PDB file of C-alpha atoms in Angstrom:
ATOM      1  CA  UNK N 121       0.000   0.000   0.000  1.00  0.00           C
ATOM      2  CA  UNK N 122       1.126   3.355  -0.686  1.00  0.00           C
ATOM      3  CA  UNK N 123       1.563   6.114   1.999  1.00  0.00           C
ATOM      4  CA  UNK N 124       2.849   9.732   1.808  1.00  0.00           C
ATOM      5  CA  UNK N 125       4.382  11.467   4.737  1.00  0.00           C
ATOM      6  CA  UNK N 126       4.353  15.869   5.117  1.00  0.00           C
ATOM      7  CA  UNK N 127       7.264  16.341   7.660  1.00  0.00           C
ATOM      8  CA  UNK N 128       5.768  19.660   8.252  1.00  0.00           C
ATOM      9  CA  UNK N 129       2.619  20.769  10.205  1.00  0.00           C
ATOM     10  CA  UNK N 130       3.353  24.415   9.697  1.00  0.00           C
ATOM     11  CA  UNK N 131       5.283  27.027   7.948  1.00  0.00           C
ATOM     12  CA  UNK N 132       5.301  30.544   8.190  1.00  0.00           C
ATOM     13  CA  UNK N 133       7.430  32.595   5.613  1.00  0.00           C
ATOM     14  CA  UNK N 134       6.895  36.315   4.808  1.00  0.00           C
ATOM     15  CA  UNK N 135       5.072  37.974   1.999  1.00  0.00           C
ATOM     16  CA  UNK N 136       7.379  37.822  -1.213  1.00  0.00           C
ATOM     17  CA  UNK N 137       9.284  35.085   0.399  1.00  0.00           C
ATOM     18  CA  UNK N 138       9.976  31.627  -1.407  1.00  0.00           C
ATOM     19  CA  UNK N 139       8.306  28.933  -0.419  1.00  0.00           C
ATOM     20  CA  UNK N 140       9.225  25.220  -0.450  1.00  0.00           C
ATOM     21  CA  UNK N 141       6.627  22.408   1.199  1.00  0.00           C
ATOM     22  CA  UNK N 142       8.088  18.930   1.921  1.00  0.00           C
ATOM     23  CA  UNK N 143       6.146  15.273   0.215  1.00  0.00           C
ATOM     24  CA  UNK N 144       7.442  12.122   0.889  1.00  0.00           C
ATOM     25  CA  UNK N 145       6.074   8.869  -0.637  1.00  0.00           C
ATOM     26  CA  UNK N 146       6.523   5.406  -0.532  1.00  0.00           C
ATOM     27  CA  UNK N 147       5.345   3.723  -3.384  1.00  0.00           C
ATOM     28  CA  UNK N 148       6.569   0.276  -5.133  1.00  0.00           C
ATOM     29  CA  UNK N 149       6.439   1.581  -8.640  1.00  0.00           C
ATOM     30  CA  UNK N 150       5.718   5.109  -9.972  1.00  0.00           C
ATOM     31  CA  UNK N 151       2.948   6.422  -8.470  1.00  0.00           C
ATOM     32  CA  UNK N 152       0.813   9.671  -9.476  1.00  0.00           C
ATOM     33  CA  UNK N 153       0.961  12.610  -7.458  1.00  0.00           C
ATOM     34  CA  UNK N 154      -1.161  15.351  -6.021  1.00  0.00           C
ATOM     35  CA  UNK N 155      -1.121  18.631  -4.778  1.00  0.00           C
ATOM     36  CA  UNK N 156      -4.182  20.008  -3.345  1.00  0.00           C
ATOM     37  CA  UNK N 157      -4.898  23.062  -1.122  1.00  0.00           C
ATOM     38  CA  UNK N 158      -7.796  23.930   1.382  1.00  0.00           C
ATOM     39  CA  UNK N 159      -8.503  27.506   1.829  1.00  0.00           C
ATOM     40  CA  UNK N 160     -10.763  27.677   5.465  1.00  0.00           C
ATOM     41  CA  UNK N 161     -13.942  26.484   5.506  1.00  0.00           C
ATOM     42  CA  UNK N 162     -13.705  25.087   1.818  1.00  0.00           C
ATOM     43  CA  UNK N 163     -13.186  21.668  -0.607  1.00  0.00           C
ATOM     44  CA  UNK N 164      -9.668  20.731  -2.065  1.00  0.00           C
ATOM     45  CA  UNK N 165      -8.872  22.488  -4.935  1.00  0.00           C
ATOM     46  CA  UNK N 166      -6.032  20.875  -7.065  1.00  0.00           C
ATOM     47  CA  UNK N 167      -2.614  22.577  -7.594  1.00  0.00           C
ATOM     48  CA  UNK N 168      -0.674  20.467 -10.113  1.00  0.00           C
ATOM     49  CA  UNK N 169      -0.502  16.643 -10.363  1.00  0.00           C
ATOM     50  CA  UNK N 170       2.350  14.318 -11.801  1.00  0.00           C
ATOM     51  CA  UNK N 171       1.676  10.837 -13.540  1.00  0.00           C
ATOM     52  CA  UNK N 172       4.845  10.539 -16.042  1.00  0.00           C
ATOM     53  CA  UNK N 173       6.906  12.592 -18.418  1.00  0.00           C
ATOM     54  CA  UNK N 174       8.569  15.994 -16.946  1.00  0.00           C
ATOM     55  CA  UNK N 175       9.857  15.798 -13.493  1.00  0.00           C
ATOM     56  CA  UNK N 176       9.155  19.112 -13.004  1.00  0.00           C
ATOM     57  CA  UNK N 177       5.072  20.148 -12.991  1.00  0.00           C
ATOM     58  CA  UNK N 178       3.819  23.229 -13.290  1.00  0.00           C
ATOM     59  CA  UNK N 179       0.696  24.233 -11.925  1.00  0.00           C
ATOM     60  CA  UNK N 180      -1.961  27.116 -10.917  1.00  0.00           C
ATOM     61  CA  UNK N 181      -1.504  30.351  -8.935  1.00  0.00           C
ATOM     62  CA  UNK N 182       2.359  30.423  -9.991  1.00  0.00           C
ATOM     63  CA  UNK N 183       3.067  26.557  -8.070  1.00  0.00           C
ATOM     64  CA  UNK N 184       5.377  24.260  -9.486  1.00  0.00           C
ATOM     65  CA  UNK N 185       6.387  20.248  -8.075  1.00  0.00           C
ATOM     66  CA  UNK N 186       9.494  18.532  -8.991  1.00  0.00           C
ATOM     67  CA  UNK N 187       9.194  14.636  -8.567  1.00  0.00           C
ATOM     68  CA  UNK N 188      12.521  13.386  -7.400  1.00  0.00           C
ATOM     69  CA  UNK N 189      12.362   9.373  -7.554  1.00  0.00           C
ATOM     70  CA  UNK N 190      15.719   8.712  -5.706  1.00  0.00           C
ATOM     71  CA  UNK N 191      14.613  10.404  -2.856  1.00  0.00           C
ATOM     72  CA  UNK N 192      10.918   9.354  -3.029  1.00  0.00           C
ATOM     73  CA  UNK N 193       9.354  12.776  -3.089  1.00  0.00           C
ATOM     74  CA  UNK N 194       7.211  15.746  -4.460  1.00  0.00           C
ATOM     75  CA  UNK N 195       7.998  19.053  -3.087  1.00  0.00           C
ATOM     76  CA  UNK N 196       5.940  22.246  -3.860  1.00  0.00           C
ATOM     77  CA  UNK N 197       7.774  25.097  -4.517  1.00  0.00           C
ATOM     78  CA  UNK N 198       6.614  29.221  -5.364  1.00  0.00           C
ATOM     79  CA  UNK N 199       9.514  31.658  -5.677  1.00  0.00           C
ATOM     80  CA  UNK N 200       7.067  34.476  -3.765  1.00  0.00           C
ATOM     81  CA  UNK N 201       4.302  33.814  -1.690  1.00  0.00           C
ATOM     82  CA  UNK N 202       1.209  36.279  -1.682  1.00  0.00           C
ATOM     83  CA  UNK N 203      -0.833  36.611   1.236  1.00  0.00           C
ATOM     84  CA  UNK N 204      -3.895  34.990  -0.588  1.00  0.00           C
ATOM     85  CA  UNK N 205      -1.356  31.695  -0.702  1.00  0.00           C
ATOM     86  CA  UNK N 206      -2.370  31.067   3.459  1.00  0.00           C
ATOM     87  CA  UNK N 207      -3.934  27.892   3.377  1.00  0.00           C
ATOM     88  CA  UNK N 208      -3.707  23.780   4.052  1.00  0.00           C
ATOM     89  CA  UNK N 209      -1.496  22.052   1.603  1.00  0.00           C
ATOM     90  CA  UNK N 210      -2.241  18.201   0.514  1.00  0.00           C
ATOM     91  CA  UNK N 211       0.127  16.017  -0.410  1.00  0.00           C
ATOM     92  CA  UNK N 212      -1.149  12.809  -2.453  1.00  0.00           C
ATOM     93  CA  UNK N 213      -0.336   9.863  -4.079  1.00  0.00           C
ATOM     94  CA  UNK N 214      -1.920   7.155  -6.055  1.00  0.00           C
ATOM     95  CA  UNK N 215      -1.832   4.006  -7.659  1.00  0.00           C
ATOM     96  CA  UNK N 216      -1.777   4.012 -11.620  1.00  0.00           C
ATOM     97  CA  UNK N 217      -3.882   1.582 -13.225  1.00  0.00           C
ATOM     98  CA  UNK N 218      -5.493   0.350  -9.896  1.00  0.00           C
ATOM     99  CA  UNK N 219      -8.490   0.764  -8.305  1.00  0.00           C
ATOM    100  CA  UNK N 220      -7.431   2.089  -5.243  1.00  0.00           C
ATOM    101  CA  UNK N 221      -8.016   5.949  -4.087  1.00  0.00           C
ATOM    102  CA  UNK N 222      -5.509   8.432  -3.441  1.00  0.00           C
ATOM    103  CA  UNK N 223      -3.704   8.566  -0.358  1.00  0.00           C
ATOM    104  CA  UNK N 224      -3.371  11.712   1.722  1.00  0.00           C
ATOM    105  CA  UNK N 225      -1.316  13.564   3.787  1.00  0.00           C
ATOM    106  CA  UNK N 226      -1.275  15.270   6.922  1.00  0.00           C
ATOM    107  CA  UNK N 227      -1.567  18.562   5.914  1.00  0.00           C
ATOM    108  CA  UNK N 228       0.460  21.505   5.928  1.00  0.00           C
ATOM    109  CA  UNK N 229      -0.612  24.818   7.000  1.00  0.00           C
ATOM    110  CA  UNK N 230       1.272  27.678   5.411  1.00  0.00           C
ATOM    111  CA  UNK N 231       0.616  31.005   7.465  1.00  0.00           C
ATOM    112  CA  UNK N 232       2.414  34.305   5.014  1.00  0.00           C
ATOM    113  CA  UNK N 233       3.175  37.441   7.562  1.00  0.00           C
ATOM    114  CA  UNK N 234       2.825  40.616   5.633  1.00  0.00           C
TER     115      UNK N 234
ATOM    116  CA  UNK R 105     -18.444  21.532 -16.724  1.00  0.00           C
ATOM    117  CA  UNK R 106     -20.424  21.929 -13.136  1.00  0.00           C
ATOM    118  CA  UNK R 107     -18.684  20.954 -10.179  1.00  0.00           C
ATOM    119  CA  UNK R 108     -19.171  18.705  -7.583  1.00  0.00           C
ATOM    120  CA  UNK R 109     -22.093  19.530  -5.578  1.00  0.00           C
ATOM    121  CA  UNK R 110     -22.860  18.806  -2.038  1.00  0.00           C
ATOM    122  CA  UNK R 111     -26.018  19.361  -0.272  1.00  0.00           C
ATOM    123  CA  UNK R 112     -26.265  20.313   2.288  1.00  0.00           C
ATOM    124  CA  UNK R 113     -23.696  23.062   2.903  1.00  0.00           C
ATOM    125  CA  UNK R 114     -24.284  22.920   6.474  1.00  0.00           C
ATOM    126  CA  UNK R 115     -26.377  20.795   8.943  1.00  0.00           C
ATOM    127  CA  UNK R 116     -26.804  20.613  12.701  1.00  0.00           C
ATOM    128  CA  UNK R 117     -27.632  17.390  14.364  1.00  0.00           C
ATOM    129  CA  UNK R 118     -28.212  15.984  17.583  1.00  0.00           C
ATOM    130  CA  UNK R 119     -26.824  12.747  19.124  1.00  0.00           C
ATOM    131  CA  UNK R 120     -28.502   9.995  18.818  1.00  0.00           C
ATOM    132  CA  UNK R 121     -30.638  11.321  15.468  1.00  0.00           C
ATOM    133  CA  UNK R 122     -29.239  10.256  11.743  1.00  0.00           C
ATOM    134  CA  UNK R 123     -28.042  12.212   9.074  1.00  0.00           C
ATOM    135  CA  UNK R 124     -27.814  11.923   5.312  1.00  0.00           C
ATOM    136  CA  UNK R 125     -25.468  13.672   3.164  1.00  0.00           C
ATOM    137  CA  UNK R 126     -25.613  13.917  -0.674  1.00  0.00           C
ATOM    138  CA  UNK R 127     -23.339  14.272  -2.968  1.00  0.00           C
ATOM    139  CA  UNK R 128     -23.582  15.189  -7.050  1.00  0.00           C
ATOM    140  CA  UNK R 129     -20.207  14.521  -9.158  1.00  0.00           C
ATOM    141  CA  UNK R 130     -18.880  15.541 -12.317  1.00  0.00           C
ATOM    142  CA  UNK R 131     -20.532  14.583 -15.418  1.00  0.00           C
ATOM    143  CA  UNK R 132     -19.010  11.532 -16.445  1.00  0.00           C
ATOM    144  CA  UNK R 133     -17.254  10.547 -13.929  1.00  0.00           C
ATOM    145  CA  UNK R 134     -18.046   7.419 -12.371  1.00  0.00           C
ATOM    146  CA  UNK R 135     -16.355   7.366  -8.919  1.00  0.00           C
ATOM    147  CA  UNK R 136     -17.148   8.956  -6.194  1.00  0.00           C
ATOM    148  CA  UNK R 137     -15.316   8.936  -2.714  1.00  0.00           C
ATOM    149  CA  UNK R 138     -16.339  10.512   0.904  1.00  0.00           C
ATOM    150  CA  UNK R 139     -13.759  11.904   3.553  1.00  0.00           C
ATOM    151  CA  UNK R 140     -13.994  12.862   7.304  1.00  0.00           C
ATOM    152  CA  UNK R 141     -11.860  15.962   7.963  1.00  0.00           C
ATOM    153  CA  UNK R 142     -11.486  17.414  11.315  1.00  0.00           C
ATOM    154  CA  UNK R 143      -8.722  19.145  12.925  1.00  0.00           C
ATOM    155  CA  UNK R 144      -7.465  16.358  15.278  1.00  0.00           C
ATOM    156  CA  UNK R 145      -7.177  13.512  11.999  1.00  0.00           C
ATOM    157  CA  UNK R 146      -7.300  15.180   9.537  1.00  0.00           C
ATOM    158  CA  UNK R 147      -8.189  13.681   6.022  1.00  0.00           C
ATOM    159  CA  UNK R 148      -9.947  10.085   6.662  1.00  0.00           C
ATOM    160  CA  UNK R 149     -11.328   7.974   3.999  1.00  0.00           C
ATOM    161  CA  UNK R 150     -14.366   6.770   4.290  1.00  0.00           C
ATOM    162  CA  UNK R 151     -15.166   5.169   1.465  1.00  0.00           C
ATOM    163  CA  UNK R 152     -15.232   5.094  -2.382  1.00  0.00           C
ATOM    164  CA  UNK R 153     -18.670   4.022  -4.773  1.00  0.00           C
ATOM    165  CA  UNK R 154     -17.616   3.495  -8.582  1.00  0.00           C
ATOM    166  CA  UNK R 155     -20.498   2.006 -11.203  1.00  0.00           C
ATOM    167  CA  UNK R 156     -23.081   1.568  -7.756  1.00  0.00           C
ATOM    168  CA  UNK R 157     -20.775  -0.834  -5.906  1.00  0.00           C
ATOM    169  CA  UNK R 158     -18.250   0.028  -2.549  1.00  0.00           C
ATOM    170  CA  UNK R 159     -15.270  -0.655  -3.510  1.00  0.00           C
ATOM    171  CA  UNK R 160     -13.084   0.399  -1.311  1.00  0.00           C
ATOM    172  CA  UNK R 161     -13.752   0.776   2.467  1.00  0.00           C
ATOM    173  CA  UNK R 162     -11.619   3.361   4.939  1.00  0.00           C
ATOM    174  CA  UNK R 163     -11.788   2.532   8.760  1.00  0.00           C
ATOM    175  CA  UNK R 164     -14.765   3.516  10.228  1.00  0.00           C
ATOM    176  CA  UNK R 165     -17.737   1.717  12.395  1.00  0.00           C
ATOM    177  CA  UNK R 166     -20.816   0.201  10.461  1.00  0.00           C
ATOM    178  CA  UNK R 167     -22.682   3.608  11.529  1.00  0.00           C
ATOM    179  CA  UNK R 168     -21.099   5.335   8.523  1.00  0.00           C
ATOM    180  CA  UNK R 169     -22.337   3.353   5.343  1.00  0.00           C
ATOM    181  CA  UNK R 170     -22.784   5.081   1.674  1.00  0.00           C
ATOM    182  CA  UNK R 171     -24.651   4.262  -1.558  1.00  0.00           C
ATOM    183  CA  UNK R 172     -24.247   5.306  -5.213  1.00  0.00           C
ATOM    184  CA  UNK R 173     -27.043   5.673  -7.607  1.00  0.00           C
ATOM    185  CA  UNK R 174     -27.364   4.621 -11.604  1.00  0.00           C
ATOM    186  CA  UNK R 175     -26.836   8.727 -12.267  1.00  0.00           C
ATOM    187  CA  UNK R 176     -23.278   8.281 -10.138  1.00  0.00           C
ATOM    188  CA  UNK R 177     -24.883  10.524  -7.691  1.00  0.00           C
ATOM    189  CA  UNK R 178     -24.098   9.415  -4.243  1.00  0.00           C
ATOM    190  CA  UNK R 179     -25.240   9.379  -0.517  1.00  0.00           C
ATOM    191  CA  UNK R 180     -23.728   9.158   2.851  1.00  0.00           C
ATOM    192  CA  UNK R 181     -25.785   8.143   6.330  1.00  0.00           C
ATOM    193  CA  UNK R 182     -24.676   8.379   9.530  1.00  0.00           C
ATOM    194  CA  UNK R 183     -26.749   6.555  12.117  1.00  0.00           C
ATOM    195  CA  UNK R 184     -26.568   7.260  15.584  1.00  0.00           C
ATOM    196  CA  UNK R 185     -24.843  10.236  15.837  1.00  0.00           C
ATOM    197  CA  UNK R 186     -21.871  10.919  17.956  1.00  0.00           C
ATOM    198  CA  UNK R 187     -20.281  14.172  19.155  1.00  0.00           C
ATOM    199  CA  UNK R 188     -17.455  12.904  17.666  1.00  0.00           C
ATOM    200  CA  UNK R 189     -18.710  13.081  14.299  1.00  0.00           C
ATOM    201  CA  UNK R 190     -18.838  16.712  13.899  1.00  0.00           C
ATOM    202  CA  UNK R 191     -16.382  17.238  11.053  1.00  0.00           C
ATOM    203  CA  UNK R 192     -16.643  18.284   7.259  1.00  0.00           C
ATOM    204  CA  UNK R 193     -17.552  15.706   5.062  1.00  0.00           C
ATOM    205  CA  UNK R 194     -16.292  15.968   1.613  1.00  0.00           C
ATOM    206  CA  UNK R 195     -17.568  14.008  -1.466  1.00  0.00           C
ATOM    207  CA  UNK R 196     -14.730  13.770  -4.452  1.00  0.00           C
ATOM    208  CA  UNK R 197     -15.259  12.467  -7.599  1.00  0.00           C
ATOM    209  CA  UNK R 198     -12.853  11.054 -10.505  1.00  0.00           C
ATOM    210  CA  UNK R 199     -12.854   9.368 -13.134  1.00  0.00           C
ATOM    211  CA  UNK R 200     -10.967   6.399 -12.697  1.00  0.00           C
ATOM    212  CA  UNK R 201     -10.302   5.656  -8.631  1.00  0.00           C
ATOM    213  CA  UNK R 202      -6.676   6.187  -8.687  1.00  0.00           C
ATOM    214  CA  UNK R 203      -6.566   9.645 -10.835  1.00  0.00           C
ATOM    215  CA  UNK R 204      -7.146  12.777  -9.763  1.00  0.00           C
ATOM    216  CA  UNK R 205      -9.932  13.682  -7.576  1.00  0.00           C
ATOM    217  CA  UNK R 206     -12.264  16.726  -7.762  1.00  0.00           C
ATOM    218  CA  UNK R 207     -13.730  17.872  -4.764  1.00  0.00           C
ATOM    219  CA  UNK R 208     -16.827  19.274  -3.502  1.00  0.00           C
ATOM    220  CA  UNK R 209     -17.036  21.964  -0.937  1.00  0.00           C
ATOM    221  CA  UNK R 210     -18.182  20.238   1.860  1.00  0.00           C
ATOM    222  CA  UNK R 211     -20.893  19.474   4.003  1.00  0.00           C
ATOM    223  CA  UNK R 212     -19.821  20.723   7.590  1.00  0.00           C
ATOM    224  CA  UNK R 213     -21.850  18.547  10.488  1.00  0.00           C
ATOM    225  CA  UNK R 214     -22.120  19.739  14.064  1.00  0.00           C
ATOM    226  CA  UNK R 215     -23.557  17.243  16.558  1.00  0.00           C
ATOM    227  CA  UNK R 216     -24.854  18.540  19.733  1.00  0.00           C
TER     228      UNK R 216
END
């Protein structure tokens, strides 16, 4: 079964900053991968996703993911964080092919000072 | 394309009473999956409906217990309700299990 792991609960950077958030999988093969984020209050919306070809995803609102097999991860990165960026970030991974739903992280909350 | 739908938004229970919580997916798609989120777990799975049938089942006690209809539309039920099942419940649907998921906005439950 596949699992992901988000070392971190929370970040805080400051407006304009960079921002980097932490994914780590374990998965037997490939997997596909997820980034989702949760304003308060609200559904996941979905960020970017990875199922083969580039390592490095771009998504919406200026995110990009670089899937790094040797080290078994997905990290999101945005060279400057707005304050409209504050949210909960998902990690996820799935199976291709199977039948089996995505598998989510923990969660991390991002908190931007102005 | 619409979105996925939930109704309703917002619902206040009592112990003891039952609840059901519906859920309308994308067009076309053909699975449809239910979460617990609250602040203590997080993101639980409850379980996923694809083409009417369960197929896959997340941890939770035979209280919680789902149903998908010919139109892919979906319901949840909670029986017995529990304090501890104040949470939002979201519905995401896909259209293939393992792909990506689209998600409603919610359905937020208080128990009291």
């Amino acid at each position: 079964a596949q699992s992901v792991t988000q070392p971190d609960i929370h970040i805080t950077v400051s407006e304009g900053a960079s921002l980097e958030l932490r994914c780590n999988y374990s998965y037997g093969a490939t997997p596909y991968l997820f980034w989702y984020v949760q304003s308060p209050g609200q559904g996941l919306q979905l960020l970017l996703k990875y199922f083969s070809g580039d390592t490095l995803v771009q998504g919406i609102k200026g995110f990009e993911a670089e899937f790094k097999r040797s080290q078994s991860s997905f990290n999101l990165r945005k060279p400057s964080v707005h304050w409209s960026d504050a949210a909960e970030y998902f990690c996820a991974v799935g199976t291709p092919g199977g039948s089996y739903i995505p598998t989510f992280g923990r969660g991390t909350s991002l908190i931007v000072h102005p | 394309k619409a979105g996925v739908t939930q109704t309703p938004r917002y619902l206040i229970k009592t112990r003891g009473q039952q609840v059901t919580l519906s859920c309308s997916p994308i067009s076309g798609h053909r699975s449809v999956s239910w979460y617990q989120q609250t602040p203590g777990q997080g993101l639980q799975f409850l379980f996923e409906y694809f083409s009417e049938t369960q197929r896959n089942k997340g941890n939770f006690p035979g209280r919680f217990s789902g149903r998908q209809f010919s139109n892919s539309r979906s319901e949840m039920n909670v029986s017995t309700l529990e304090l501890g099942d104040s949470a939002l419940y979201l519905c995401a649907s896909s259209l293939a299990g393992g792909s990506e998921q689209f998600f409603g906005p919610g359905t937020r439950l208080t128990v009291l």
